[in-house]
PDB file of N, CA and C and ligand atoms in Angstrom:
ATOM      1  N   UNK A  99      -4.906 -22.360  24.578  1.00 58.00           N
ATOM      2  CA  UNK A  99      -4.500 -22.237  22.941  1.00 58.00           C
ATOM      3  C   UNK A  99      -5.522 -21.244  22.305  1.00 58.00           C
ATOM      4  N   UNK A 100      -4.935 -20.138  21.620  1.00 69.00           N
ATOM      5  CA  UNK A 100      -5.673 -19.106  21.019  1.00 69.00           C
ATOM      6  C   UNK A 100      -6.744 -19.972  19.977  1.00 69.00           C
ATOM      7  N   UNK A 101      -7.989 -19.364  19.779  1.00 67.00           N
ATOM      8  CA  UNK A 101      -9.037 -20.140  19.032  1.00 67.00           C
ATOM      9  C   UNK A 101      -8.397 -20.064  17.543  1.00 67.00           C
ATOM     10  N   UNK A 102      -7.578 -18.917  17.244  1.00 65.00           N
ATOM     11  CA  UNK A 102      -7.294 -18.957  15.786  1.00 65.00           C
ATOM     12  C   UNK A 102      -6.265 -20.135  15.499  1.00 65.00           C
ATOM     13  N   UNK A 103      -5.501 -20.372  16.270  1.00 64.00           N
ATOM     14  CA  UNK A 103      -4.359 -21.597  16.285  1.00 64.00           C
ATOM     15  C   UNK A 103      -5.286 -22.763  16.061  1.00 64.00           C
ATOM     16  N   UNK A 104      -6.036 -23.083  17.116  1.00 61.00           N
ATOM     17  CA  UNK A 104      -7.028 -24.168  17.008  1.00 61.00           C
ATOM     18  C   UNK A 104      -7.762 -24.338  15.773  1.00 61.00           C
ATOM     19  N   UNK A 105      -8.472 -23.166  15.193  1.00 59.00           N
ATOM     20  CA  UNK A 105      -9.163 -23.225  13.862  1.00 59.00           C
ATOM     21  C   UNK A 105      -8.019 -23.676  12.846  1.00 59.00           C
ATOM     22  N   UNK A 106      -6.949 -23.110  12.800  1.00 55.00           N
ATOM     23  CA  UNK A 106      -5.733 -23.498  11.645  1.00 55.00           C
ATOM     24  C   UNK A 106      -5.513 -24.893  11.798  1.00 55.00           C
ATOM     25  N   UNK A 107      -5.389 -25.550  13.128  1.00 59.00           N
ATOM     26  CA  UNK A 107      -5.076 -26.811  13.162  1.00 59.00           C
ATOM     27  C   UNK A 107      -6.096 -27.839  12.585  1.00 59.00           C
ATOM     28  N   UNK A 108      -7.361 -27.354  12.867  1.00 59.00           N
ATOM     29  CA  UNK A 108      -8.755 -28.158  12.533  1.00 59.00           C
ATOM     30  C   UNK A 108      -8.745 -27.906  10.962  1.00 59.00           C
ATOM     31  N   UNK A 109      -8.759 -26.665  10.678  1.00 54.00           N
ATOM     32  CA  UNK A 109      -9.214 -26.479   9.112  1.00 54.00           C
ATOM     33  C   UNK A 109      -8.060 -26.130   8.176  1.00 54.00           C
ATOM     34  N   UNK A 110      -7.113 -26.088   8.647  1.00 52.00           N
ATOM     35  CA  UNK A 110      -5.772 -25.587   7.828  1.00 52.00           C
ATOM     36  C   UNK A 110      -5.823 -24.233   7.693  1.00 52.00           C
ATOM     37  N   UNK A 111      -4.904 -23.598   7.035  1.00 52.00           N
ATOM     38  CA  UNK A 111      -4.545 -22.186   6.707  1.00 52.00           C
ATOM     39  C   UNK A 111      -5.730 -21.417   6.393  1.00 52.00           C
ATOM     40  N   UNK A 112      -6.066 -20.295   6.942  1.00 55.00           N
ATOM     41  CA  UNK A 112      -7.313 -19.459   6.646  1.00 55.00           C
ATOM     42  C   UNK A 112      -7.502 -19.354   5.044  1.00 55.00           C
ATOM     43  N   UNK A 113      -8.822 -19.474   4.890  1.00 60.00           N
ATOM     44  CA  UNK A 113      -9.106 -19.203   3.368  1.00 60.00           C
ATOM     45  C   UNK A 113      -8.739 -17.963   2.874  1.00 60.00           C
ATOM     46  N   UNK A 114      -8.791 -16.939   3.927  1.00 71.00           N
ATOM     47  CA  UNK A 114      -8.475 -15.332   3.512  1.00 71.00           C
ATOM     48  C   UNK A 114      -7.172 -15.161   3.719  1.00 71.00           C
ATOM     49  N   UNK A 115      -6.876 -14.395   2.721  1.00 79.00           N
ATOM     50  CA  UNK A 115      -5.502 -13.933   2.818  1.00 79.00           C
ATOM     51  C   UNK A 115      -5.449 -12.568   3.850  1.00 79.00           C
ATOM     52  N   UNK A 116      -4.375 -12.357   4.442  1.00 85.00           N
ATOM     53  CA  UNK A 116      -4.275 -11.288   5.376  1.00 85.00           C
ATOM     54  C   UNK A 116      -3.957  -9.735   4.458  1.00 85.00           C
ATOM     55  N   UNK A 117      -4.354  -8.812   4.907  1.00 87.00           N
ATOM     56  CA  UNK A 117      -4.309  -7.589   4.442  1.00 87.00           C
ATOM     57  C   UNK A 117      -2.822  -7.316   3.916  1.00 87.00           C
ATOM     58  N   UNK A 118      -1.709  -7.755   4.897  1.00 91.00           N
ATOM     59  CA  UNK A 118      -0.387  -7.596   4.427  1.00 91.00           C
ATOM     60  C   UNK A 118       0.008  -8.433   3.276  1.00 91.00           C
ATOM     61  N   UNK A 119      -0.526  -9.516   3.153  1.00 91.00           N
ATOM     62  CA  UNK A 119      -0.055 -10.480   2.079  1.00 91.00           C
ATOM     63  C   UNK A 119      -0.693  -9.950   0.714  1.00 91.00           C
ATOM     64  N   UNK A 120      -2.059  -9.513   0.915  1.00 93.00           N
ATOM     65  CA  UNK A 120      -2.563  -8.761  -0.293  1.00 93.00           C
ATOM     66  C   UNK A 120      -2.006  -7.777  -0.802  1.00 93.00           C
ATOM     67  N   UNK A 121      -1.533  -6.975   0.226  1.00 95.00           N
ATOM     68  CA  UNK A 121      -0.690  -5.469  -0.339  1.00 95.00           C
ATOM     69  C   UNK A 121       0.643  -5.813  -0.918  1.00 95.00           C
ATOM     70  N   UNK A 122       1.224  -6.929  -0.468  1.00 96.00           N
ATOM     71  CA  UNK A 122       2.326  -7.439  -1.134  1.00 96.00           C
ATOM     72  C   UNK A 122       2.352  -7.558  -2.717  1.00 96.00           C
ATOM     73  N   UNK A 123       1.227  -8.382  -2.921  1.00 97.00           N
ATOM     74  CA  UNK A 123       0.877  -8.762  -4.433  1.00 97.00           C
ATOM     75  C   UNK A 123       0.268  -7.440  -5.160  1.00 97.00           C
ATOM     76  N   UNK A 124      -0.372  -6.736  -4.614  1.00 97.00           N
ATOM     77  CA  UNK A 124      -0.798  -5.439  -5.154  1.00 97.00           C
ATOM     78  C   UNK A 124       0.542  -4.542  -5.435  1.00 97.00           C
ATOM     79  N   UNK A 125       1.163  -4.549  -4.362  1.00 97.00           N
ATOM     80  CA  UNK A 125       2.474  -3.459  -4.544  1.00 97.00           C
ATOM     81  C   UNK A 125       3.394  -4.082  -5.817  1.00 97.00           C
ATOM     82  N   UNK A 126       3.578  -5.394  -5.775  1.00 98.00           N
ATOM     83  CA  UNK A 126       4.367  -5.849  -6.904  1.00 98.00           C
ATOM     84  C   UNK A 126       3.778  -5.510  -8.288  1.00 98.00           C
ATOM     85  N   UNK A 127       2.404  -5.587  -8.324  1.00 98.00           N
ATOM     86  CA  UNK A 127       1.818  -5.421  -9.671  1.00 98.00           C
ATOM     87  C   UNK A 127       1.200  -3.824  -9.731  1.00 98.00           C
ATOM     88  N   UNK A 128       1.800  -3.101  -8.836  1.00 98.00           N
ATOM     89  CA  UNK A 128       1.565  -1.499  -9.030  1.00 98.00           C
ATOM     90  C   UNK A 128       0.025  -1.416  -9.016  1.00 98.00           C
ATOM     91  N   UNK A 129      -0.769  -2.268  -8.237  1.00 98.00           N
ATOM     92  CA  UNK A 129      -2.139  -1.957  -8.025  1.00 98.00           C
ATOM     93  C   UNK A 129      -2.873  -1.867  -9.317  1.00 98.00           C
ATOM     94  N   UNK A 130      -2.432  -2.659 -10.338  1.00 98.00           N
ATOM     95  CA  UNK A 130      -3.178  -2.890 -11.680  1.00 98.00           C
ATOM     96  C   UNK A 130      -3.652  -4.221 -11.839  1.00 98.00           C
ATOM     97  N   UNK A 131      -4.847  -4.279 -12.308  1.00 98.00           N
ATOM     98  CA  UNK A 131      -5.361  -5.641 -12.567  1.00 98.00           C
ATOM     99  C   UNK A 131      -4.612  -6.304 -13.564  1.00 98.00           C
ATOM    100  N   UNK A 132      -4.044  -7.448 -13.688  1.00 98.00           N
ATOM    101  CA  UNK A 132      -3.119  -7.934 -14.570  1.00 98.00           C
ATOM    102  C   UNK A 132      -3.852  -8.435 -15.725  1.00 98.00           C
ATOM    103  N   UNK A 133      -5.040  -8.494 -15.740  1.00 98.00           N
ATOM    104  CA  UNK A 133      -5.914  -9.138 -16.709  1.00 98.00           C
ATOM    105  C   UNK A 133      -6.243  -8.024 -17.715  1.00 98.00           C
ATOM    106  N   UNK A 134      -6.970  -6.844 -17.265  1.00 98.00           N
ATOM    107  CA  UNK A 134      -7.442  -5.851 -18.143  1.00 98.00           C
ATOM    108  C   UNK A 134      -6.769  -4.374 -17.978  1.00 98.00           C
ATOM    109  N   UNK A 135      -5.924  -4.457 -16.904  1.00 98.00           N
ATOM    110  CA  UNK A 135      -5.233  -3.315 -16.823  1.00 98.00           C
ATOM    111  C   UNK A 135      -5.850  -2.192 -15.763  1.00 98.00           C
ATOM    112  N   UNK A 136      -6.850  -2.589 -15.458  1.00 98.00           N
ATOM    113  CA  UNK A 136      -7.598  -1.451 -14.593  1.00 98.00           C
ATOM    114  C   UNK A 136      -6.505  -0.756 -13.421  1.00 98.00           C
ATOM    115  N   UNK A 137      -6.479   0.339 -13.360  1.00 98.00           N
ATOM    116  CA  UNK A 137      -5.483   1.016 -12.273  1.00 98.00           C
ATOM    117  C   UNK A 137      -6.019   1.451 -11.128  1.00 98.00           C
ATOM    118  N   UNK A 138      -5.901   0.603 -10.085  1.00 97.00           N
ATOM    119  CA  UNK A 138      -6.227   0.916  -8.825  1.00 97.00           C
ATOM    120  C   UNK A 138      -5.980   1.925  -8.050  1.00 97.00           C
ATOM    121  N   UNK A 139      -4.963   2.588  -8.542  1.00 97.00           N
ATOM    122  CA  UNK A 139      -4.603   4.012  -7.724  1.00 97.00           C
ATOM    123  C   UNK A 139      -5.213   5.328  -8.509  1.00 97.00           C
ATOM    124  N   UNK A 140      -5.764   4.991  -9.732  1.00 97.00           N
ATOM    125  CA  UNK A 140      -6.385   6.023 -10.402  1.00 97.00           C
ATOM    126  C   UNK A 140      -7.591   6.753  -9.792  1.00 97.00           C
ATOM    127  N   UNK A 141      -8.150   5.795  -9.084  1.00 96.00           N
ATOM    128  CA  UNK A 141      -9.573   6.110  -8.370  1.00 96.00           C
ATOM    129  C   UNK A 141      -9.881   5.148  -7.238  1.00 96.00           C
ATOM    130  N   UNK A 142     -10.354   5.878  -6.185  1.00 97.00           N
ATOM    131  CA  UNK A 142     -10.764   4.864  -4.971  1.00 97.00           C
ATOM    132  C   UNK A 142     -11.575   3.710  -5.421  1.00 97.00           C
ATOM    133  N   UNK A 143     -12.721   4.078  -6.179  1.00 97.00           N
ATOM    134  CA  UNK A 143     -13.647   2.757  -6.774  1.00 97.00           C
ATOM    135  C   UNK A 143     -12.799   1.798  -7.513  1.00 97.00           C
ATOM    136  N   UNK A 144     -11.980   2.094  -8.099  1.00 97.00           N
ATOM    137  CA  UNK A 144     -10.970   1.265  -8.903  1.00 97.00           C
ATOM    138  C   UNK A 144     -10.242   0.294  -7.463  1.00 97.00           C
ATOM    139  N   UNK A 145      -9.744   1.009  -6.809  1.00 97.00           N
ATOM    140  CA  UNK A 145      -8.981   0.384  -5.656  1.00 97.00           C
ATOM    141  C   UNK A 145      -9.820  -0.493  -5.035  1.00 97.00           C
ATOM    142  N   UNK A 146     -11.119  -0.073  -4.719  1.00 96.00           N
ATOM    143  CA  UNK A 146     -12.151  -0.963  -3.964  1.00 96.00           C
ATOM    144  C   UNK A 146     -12.389  -2.403  -4.694  1.00 96.00           C
ATOM    145  N   UNK A 147     -12.342  -2.472  -5.849  1.00 97.00           N
ATOM    146  CA  UNK A 147     -12.523  -3.907  -6.579  1.00 97.00           C
ATOM    147  C   UNK A 147     -11.423  -4.628  -6.910  1.00 97.00           C
ATOM    148  N   UNK A 148     -10.357  -4.245  -6.271  1.00 97.00           N
ATOM    149  CA  UNK A 148      -9.031  -4.914  -6.495  1.00 97.00           C
ATOM    150  C   UNK A 148      -9.023  -6.321  -5.725  1.00 97.00           C
ATOM    151  N   UNK A 149      -8.644  -7.324  -6.159  1.00 96.00           N
ATOM    152  CA  UNK A 149      -8.819  -8.664  -5.543  1.00 96.00           C
ATOM    153  C   UNK A 149      -7.450  -9.384  -5.928  1.00 96.00           C
ATOM    154  N   UNK A 150      -7.124 -10.685  -5.057  1.00 95.00           N
ATOM    155  CA  UNK A 150      -6.234 -11.291  -5.371  1.00 95.00           C
ATOM    156  C   UNK A 150      -6.627 -12.505  -6.092  1.00 95.00           C
ATOM    157  N   UNK A 151      -6.012 -12.856  -7.390  1.00 95.00           N
ATOM    158  CA  UNK A 151      -6.294 -13.944  -7.944  1.00 95.00           C
ATOM    159  C   UNK A 151      -5.333 -15.254  -7.999  1.00 95.00           C
ATOM    160  N   UNK A 152      -5.793 -16.196  -7.704  1.00 94.00           N
ATOM    161  CA  UNK A 152      -4.911 -17.614  -7.718  1.00 94.00           C
ATOM    162  C   UNK A 152      -5.038 -18.003  -9.182  1.00 94.00           C
ATOM    163  N   UNK A 153      -3.717 -17.736  -9.913  1.00 95.00           N
ATOM    164  CA  UNK A 153      -3.645 -18.173 -11.290  1.00 95.00           C
ATOM    165  C   UNK A 153      -3.961 -19.435 -11.485  1.00 95.00           C
ATOM    166  N   UNK A 154      -3.396 -20.463 -10.776  1.00 94.00           N
ATOM    167  CA  UNK A 154      -3.968 -21.852 -10.635  1.00 94.00           C
ATOM    168  C   UNK A 154      -4.764 -21.856  -9.574  1.00 94.00           C
ATOM    169  N   UNK A 155      -6.139 -22.138  -9.544  1.00 91.00           N
ATOM    170  CA  UNK A 155      -7.160 -21.943  -8.643  1.00 91.00           C
ATOM    171  C   UNK A 155      -6.687 -22.660  -7.441  1.00 91.00           C
ATOM    172  N   UNK A 156      -7.067 -22.031  -6.269  1.00 87.00           N
ATOM    173  CA  UNK A 156      -6.962 -22.684  -5.054  1.00 87.00           C
ATOM    174  C   UNK A 156      -7.980 -23.910  -4.816  1.00 87.00           C
ATOM    175  N   UNK A 157      -9.002 -23.869  -5.379  1.00 85.00           N
ATOM    176  CA  UNK A 157      -9.884 -24.872  -5.490  1.00 85.00           C
ATOM    177  C   UNK A 157      -9.336 -26.163  -6.279  1.00 85.00           C
ATOM    178  N   UNK A 158      -8.417 -25.807  -7.010  1.00 88.00           N
ATOM    179  CA  UNK A 158      -7.524 -27.065  -7.507  1.00 88.00           C
ATOM    180  C   UNK A 158      -6.216 -27.207  -6.998  1.00 88.00           C
ATOM    181  N   UNK A 159      -6.136 -26.886  -5.764  1.00 89.00           N
ATOM    182  CA  UNK A 159      -4.753 -27.042  -4.947  1.00 89.00           C
ATOM    183  C   UNK A 159      -3.729 -26.140  -5.414  1.00 89.00           C
ATOM    184  N   UNK A 160      -3.932 -24.941  -5.959  1.00 89.00           N
ATOM    185  CA  UNK A 160      -3.054 -23.653  -6.363  1.00 89.00           C
ATOM    186  C   UNK A 160      -2.590 -23.247  -5.123  1.00 89.00           C
ATOM    187  N   UNK A 161      -1.318 -23.025  -5.109  1.00 89.00           N
ATOM    188  CA  UNK A 161      -0.443 -22.590  -3.851  1.00 89.00           C
ATOM    189  C   UNK A 161      -0.842 -21.050  -3.695  1.00 89.00           C
ATOM    190  N   UNK A 162      -0.881 -20.610  -2.365  1.00 90.00           N
ATOM    191  CA  UNK A 162      -0.761 -19.131  -2.194  1.00 90.00           C
ATOM    192  C   UNK A 162       0.500 -18.623  -2.077  1.00 90.00           C
ATOM    193  N   UNK A 163       1.246 -18.636  -2.968  1.00 92.00           N
ATOM    194  CA  UNK A 163       2.544 -18.274  -3.203  1.00 92.00           C
ATOM    195  C   UNK A 163       2.681 -17.094  -4.155  1.00 92.00           C
ATOM    196  N   UNK A 164       3.605 -16.160  -4.100  1.00 93.00           N
ATOM    197  CA  UNK A 164       3.787 -14.826  -4.749  1.00 93.00           C
ATOM    198  C   UNK A 164       3.632 -15.361  -6.565  1.00 93.00           C
ATOM    199  N   UNK A 165       4.365 -16.427  -6.706  1.00 93.00           N
ATOM    200  CA  UNK A 165       4.455 -16.681  -8.157  1.00 93.00           C
ATOM    201  C   UNK A 165       3.065 -17.188  -8.780  1.00 93.00           C
ATOM    202  N   UNK A 166       1.931 -17.522  -7.971  1.00 95.00           N
ATOM    203  CA  UNK A 166       0.632 -17.967  -8.076  1.00 95.00           C
ATOM    204  C   UNK A 166      -0.514 -16.846  -7.970  1.00 95.00           C
ATOM    205  N   UNK A 167      -0.023 -15.910  -7.481  1.00 96.00           N
ATOM    206  CA  UNK A 167      -0.906 -14.791  -7.210  1.00 96.00           C
ATOM    207  C   UNK A 167      -0.827 -13.536  -8.097  1.00 96.00           C
ATOM    208  N   UNK A 168      -1.914 -12.980  -8.532  1.00 97.00           N
ATOM    209  CA  UNK A 168      -1.871 -11.760  -9.311  1.00 97.00           C
ATOM    210  C   UNK A 168      -3.141 -10.806  -8.754  1.00 97.00           C
ATOM    211  N   UNK A 169      -2.635  -9.391  -8.980  1.00 97.00           N
ATOM    212  CA  UNK A 169      -3.813  -8.495  -8.767  1.00 97.00           C
ATOM    213  C   UNK A 169      -4.961  -8.596  -9.906  1.00 97.00           C
ATOM    214  N   UNK A 170      -6.223  -8.868  -9.419  1.00 97.00           N
ATOM    215  CA  UNK A 170      -7.291  -8.761 -10.585  1.00 97.00           C
ATOM    216  C   UNK A 170      -8.482  -7.926 -10.074  1.00 97.00           C
ATOM    217  N   UNK A 171      -9.137  -7.139 -10.767  1.00 98.00           N
ATOM    218  CA  UNK A 171     -10.187  -6.719 -10.525  1.00 98.00           C
ATOM    219  C   UNK A 171     -11.220  -7.746 -10.337  1.00 98.00           C
ATOM    220  N   UNK A 172     -12.101  -7.366  -9.618  1.00 97.00           N
ATOM    221  CA  UNK A 172     -13.552  -8.302  -9.383  1.00 97.00           C
ATOM    222  C   UNK A 172     -14.046  -8.738 -10.490  1.00 97.00           C
ATOM    223  N   UNK A 173     -14.356  -7.909 -11.459  1.00 97.00           N
ATOM    224  CA  UNK A 173     -14.828  -8.794 -12.573  1.00 97.00           C
ATOM    225  C   UNK A 173     -14.059  -9.618 -13.403  1.00 97.00           C
ATOM    226  N   UNK A 174     -12.745  -9.385 -13.581  1.00 98.00           N
ATOM    227  CA  UNK A 174     -11.815 -10.276 -14.388  1.00 98.00           C
ATOM    228  C   UNK A 174     -11.724 -11.527 -13.246  1.00 98.00           C
ATOM    229  N   UNK A 175     -11.828 -11.560 -12.219  1.00 96.00           N
ATOM    230  CA  UNK A 175     -11.655 -12.526 -11.236  1.00 96.00           C
ATOM    231  C   UNK A 175     -12.912 -13.488 -11.353  1.00 96.00           C
ATOM    232  N   UNK A 176     -14.029 -12.739 -11.346  1.00 96.00           N
ATOM    233  CA  UNK A 176     -15.324 -13.685 -11.595  1.00 96.00           C
ATOM    234  C   UNK A 176     -15.264 -14.445 -12.948  1.00 96.00           C
ATOM    235  N   UNK A 177     -14.931 -13.776 -14.076  1.00 96.00           N
ATOM    236  CA  UNK A 177     -14.796 -14.245 -15.253  1.00 96.00           C
ATOM    237  C   UNK A 177     -13.780 -15.396 -15.460  1.00 96.00           C
ATOM    238  N   UNK A 178     -12.741 -15.261 -14.597  1.00 95.00           N
ATOM    239  CA  UNK A 178     -11.713 -16.305 -14.819  1.00 95.00           C
ATOM    240  C   UNK A 178     -12.106 -17.375 -14.160  1.00 95.00           C
ATOM    241  N   UNK A 179     -12.881 -17.217 -12.958  1.00 91.00           N
ATOM    242  CA  UNK A 179     -13.737 -18.230 -12.161  1.00 91.00           C
ATOM    243  C   UNK A 179     -12.543 -19.501 -11.659  1.00 91.00           C
ATOM    244  N   UNK A 180     -12.778 -20.652 -11.808  1.00 89.00           N
ATOM    245  CA  UNK A 180     -12.066 -21.654 -11.372  1.00 89.00           C
ATOM    246  C   UNK A 180     -11.547 -22.498 -12.668  1.00 89.00           C
ATOM    247  N   UNK A 181     -11.522 -21.973 -13.708  1.00 93.00           N
ATOM    248  CA  UNK A 181     -10.979 -22.682 -14.900  1.00 93.00           C
ATOM    249  C   UNK A 181      -9.235 -22.854 -14.676  1.00 93.00           C
ATOM    250  N   UNK A 182      -8.925 -23.773 -15.282  1.00 94.00           N
ATOM    251  CA  UNK A 182      -7.557 -24.209 -15.136  1.00 94.00           C
ATOM    252  C   UNK A 182      -6.786 -24.039 -16.430  1.00 94.00           C
ATOM    253  N   UNK A 183      -5.822 -22.964 -16.534  1.00 95.00           N
ATOM    254  CA  UNK A 183      -5.035 -22.971 -17.625  1.00 95.00           C
ATOM    255  C   UNK A 183      -3.584 -23.294 -17.487  1.00 95.00           C
ATOM    256  N   UNK A 184      -2.933 -23.567 -18.725  1.00 93.00           N
ATOM    257  CA  UNK A 184      -1.547 -24.151 -18.643  1.00 93.00           C
ATOM    258  C   UNK A 184      -0.586 -22.906 -18.300  1.00 93.00           C
ATOM    259  N   UNK A 185      -0.967 -21.432 -18.494  1.00 94.00           N
ATOM    260  CA  UNK A 185      -0.216 -20.407 -18.197  1.00 94.00           C
ATOM    261  C   UNK A 185      -1.126 -19.167 -17.744  1.00 94.00           C
ATOM    262  N   UNK A 186      -0.360 -18.009 -17.298  1.00 96.00           N
ATOM    263  CA  UNK A 186      -1.044 -16.923 -17.029  1.00 96.00           C
ATOM    264  C   UNK A 186      -1.489 -16.218 -18.382  1.00 96.00           C
ATOM    265  N   UNK A 187      -0.624 -16.550 -19.199  1.00 97.00           N
ATOM    266  CA  UNK A 187      -1.037 -16.064 -20.410  1.00 97.00           C
ATOM    267  C   UNK A 187      -2.255 -16.252 -21.046  1.00 97.00           C
ATOM    268  N   UNK A 188      -2.464 -17.838 -21.019  1.00 97.00           N
ATOM    269  CA  UNK A 188      -3.656 -18.322 -21.494  1.00 97.00           C
ATOM    270  C   UNK A 188      -4.812 -17.853 -20.600  1.00 97.00           C
ATOM    271  N   UNK A 189      -4.674 -17.765 -19.351  1.00 97.00           N
ATOM    272  CA  UNK A 189      -5.825 -17.250 -18.607  1.00 97.00           C
ATOM    273  C   UNK A 189      -6.106 -15.891 -18.841  1.00 97.00           C
ATOM    274  N   UNK A 190      -5.090 -14.884 -19.051  1.00 98.00           N
ATOM    275  CA  UNK A 190      -5.537 -13.612 -19.798  1.00 98.00           C
ATOM    276  C   UNK A 190      -6.166 -13.701 -20.926  1.00 98.00           C
ATOM    277  N   UNK A 191      -5.847 -14.344 -21.928  1.00 98.00           N
ATOM    278  CA  UNK A 191      -6.390 -14.351 -23.152  1.00 98.00           C
ATOM    279  C   UNK A 191      -8.010 -14.817 -22.943  1.00 98.00           C
ATOM    280  N   UNK A 192      -8.193 -15.797 -22.082  1.00 98.00           N
ATOM    281  CA  UNK A 192      -9.616 -16.221 -21.959  1.00 98.00           C
ATOM    282  C   UNK A 192     -10.400 -15.179 -21.271  1.00 98.00           C
ATOM    283  N   UNK A 193      -9.757 -14.460 -20.193  1.00 98.00           N
ATOM    284  CA  UNK A 193     -10.505 -13.271 -19.658  1.00 98.00           C
ATOM    285  C   UNK A 193     -10.646 -12.105 -20.525  1.00 98.00           C
ATOM    286  N   UNK A 194      -9.830 -11.740 -21.470  1.00 98.00           N
ATOM    287  CA  UNK A 194      -9.869 -10.730 -22.115  1.00 98.00           C
ATOM    288  C   UNK A 194     -11.021 -11.067 -23.429  1.00 98.00           C
ATOM    289  N   UNK A 195     -10.984 -12.249 -23.845  1.00 98.00           N
ATOM    290  CA  UNK A 195     -11.980 -12.742 -24.745  1.00 98.00           C
ATOM    291  C   UNK A 195     -13.638 -12.711 -23.987  1.00 98.00           C
ATOM    292  N   UNK A 196     -13.659 -13.021 -22.643  1.00 97.00           N
ATOM    293  CA  UNK A 196     -14.831 -13.011 -22.153  1.00 97.00           C
ATOM    294  C   UNK A 196     -15.428 -11.421 -21.706  1.00 97.00           C
ATOM    295  N   UNK A 197     -14.351 -10.679 -21.513  1.00 97.00           N
ATOM    296  CA  UNK A 197     -14.582  -9.220 -21.633  1.00 97.00           C
ATOM    297  C   UNK A 197     -15.243  -8.662 -22.680  1.00 97.00           C
ATOM    298  N   UNK A 198     -14.537  -9.003 -23.829  1.00 97.00           N
ATOM    299  CA  UNK A 198     -15.010  -8.466 -25.009  1.00 97.00           C
ATOM    300  C   UNK A 198     -16.532  -8.838 -25.472  1.00 97.00           C
ATOM    301  N   UNK A 199     -16.904 -10.231 -25.097  1.00 97.00           N
ATOM    302  CA  UNK A 199     -18.090 -10.824 -25.322  1.00 97.00           C
ATOM    303  C   UNK A 199     -19.219 -10.006 -24.575  1.00 97.00           C
ATOM    304  N   UNK A 200     -18.810  -9.782 -23.210  1.00 96.00           N
ATOM    305  CA  UNK A 200     -19.673  -8.795 -22.311  1.00 96.00           C
ATOM    306  C   UNK A 200     -19.874  -7.373 -22.906  1.00 96.00           C
ATOM    307  N   UNK A 201     -18.729  -6.868 -23.435  1.00 96.00           N
ATOM    308  CA  UNK A 201     -18.905  -5.660 -23.977  1.00 96.00           C
ATOM    309  C   UNK A 201     -19.639  -5.585 -25.142  1.00 96.00           C
ATOM    310  N   UNK A 202     -19.630  -6.648 -25.964  1.00 97.00           N
ATOM    311  CA  UNK A 202     -20.620  -6.637 -27.069  1.00 97.00           C
ATOM    312  C   UNK A 202     -21.863  -6.492 -26.809  1.00 97.00           C
ATOM    313  N   UNK A 203     -22.278  -7.402 -25.645  1.00 97.00           N
ATOM    314  CA  UNK A 203     -23.868  -7.321 -25.246  1.00 97.00           C
ATOM    315  C   UNK A 203     -24.268  -6.072 -24.698  1.00 97.00           C
ATOM    316  N   UNK A 204     -23.227  -5.220 -23.812  1.00 97.00           N
ATOM    317  CA  UNK A 204     -23.184  -4.122 -23.408  1.00 97.00           C
ATOM    318  C   UNK A 204     -23.739  -3.169 -24.532  1.00 97.00           C
ATOM    319  N   UNK A 205     -22.970  -3.152 -25.547  1.00 97.00           N
ATOM    320  CA  UNK A 205     -22.980  -2.044 -26.537  1.00 97.00           C
ATOM    321  C   UNK A 205     -24.309  -2.287 -27.251  1.00 97.00           C
ATOM    322  N   UNK A 206     -24.811  -3.589 -27.480  1.00 97.00           N
ATOM    323  CA  UNK A 206     -26.178  -3.846 -28.005  1.00 97.00           C
ATOM    324  C   UNK A 206     -27.142  -3.496 -27.153  1.00 97.00           C
ATOM    325  N   UNK A 207     -27.032  -3.441 -26.036  1.00 96.00           N
ATOM    326  CA  UNK A 207     -27.895  -2.992 -25.159  1.00 96.00           C
ATOM    327  C   UNK A 207     -28.183  -1.671 -24.923  1.00 96.00           C
ATOM    328  N   UNK A 208     -27.245  -0.824 -25.091  1.00 96.00           N
ATOM    329  CA  UNK A 208     -27.127   0.529 -25.154  1.00 96.00           C
ATOM    330  C   UNK A 208     -27.166   1.569 -26.050  1.00 96.00           C
ATOM    331  N   UNK A 209     -27.345   0.513 -27.331  1.00 92.00           N
ATOM    332  CA  UNK A 209     -27.505   1.224 -28.496  1.00 92.00           C
ATOM    333  C   UNK A 209     -28.812   2.120 -28.884  1.00 92.00           C
ATOM    334  N   UNK A 210     -29.830   1.839 -28.354  1.00 68.00           N
ATOM    335  CA  UNK A 210     -31.050   2.444 -28.337  1.00 68.00           C
ATOM    336  C   UNK A 210     -31.014   3.894 -28.407  1.00 68.00           C
TER     337      UNK A 210
HETATM  338 ZN1   ZN B 387      -9.576  -6.558 -14.521  1.00 54.93          ZN
END
């Protein structure tokens, strides 16, 4: 038996999504962060920070299904964290408010 099969029997499905699975989500979302709108196709550096976000977090039983997955840049994904939201719209509102808080701090620090 292949080690991979054995692992999956013992530990369940892999925690990491395959590149093909991720590309399906990126493709559907046109390689744009669904929270802040960062365009992953505009620049390689943008593309590098694209991640897959589980709208309902995996840590809370969120399924790895297309309707629970969105393209998110790494900062947005981190800001959203493992919070639970009733809808994607609420998650987006939360993330955008967090971004604004951080942006405010950034502006204060760079004012000088
Ligand atoms: Zn983003």
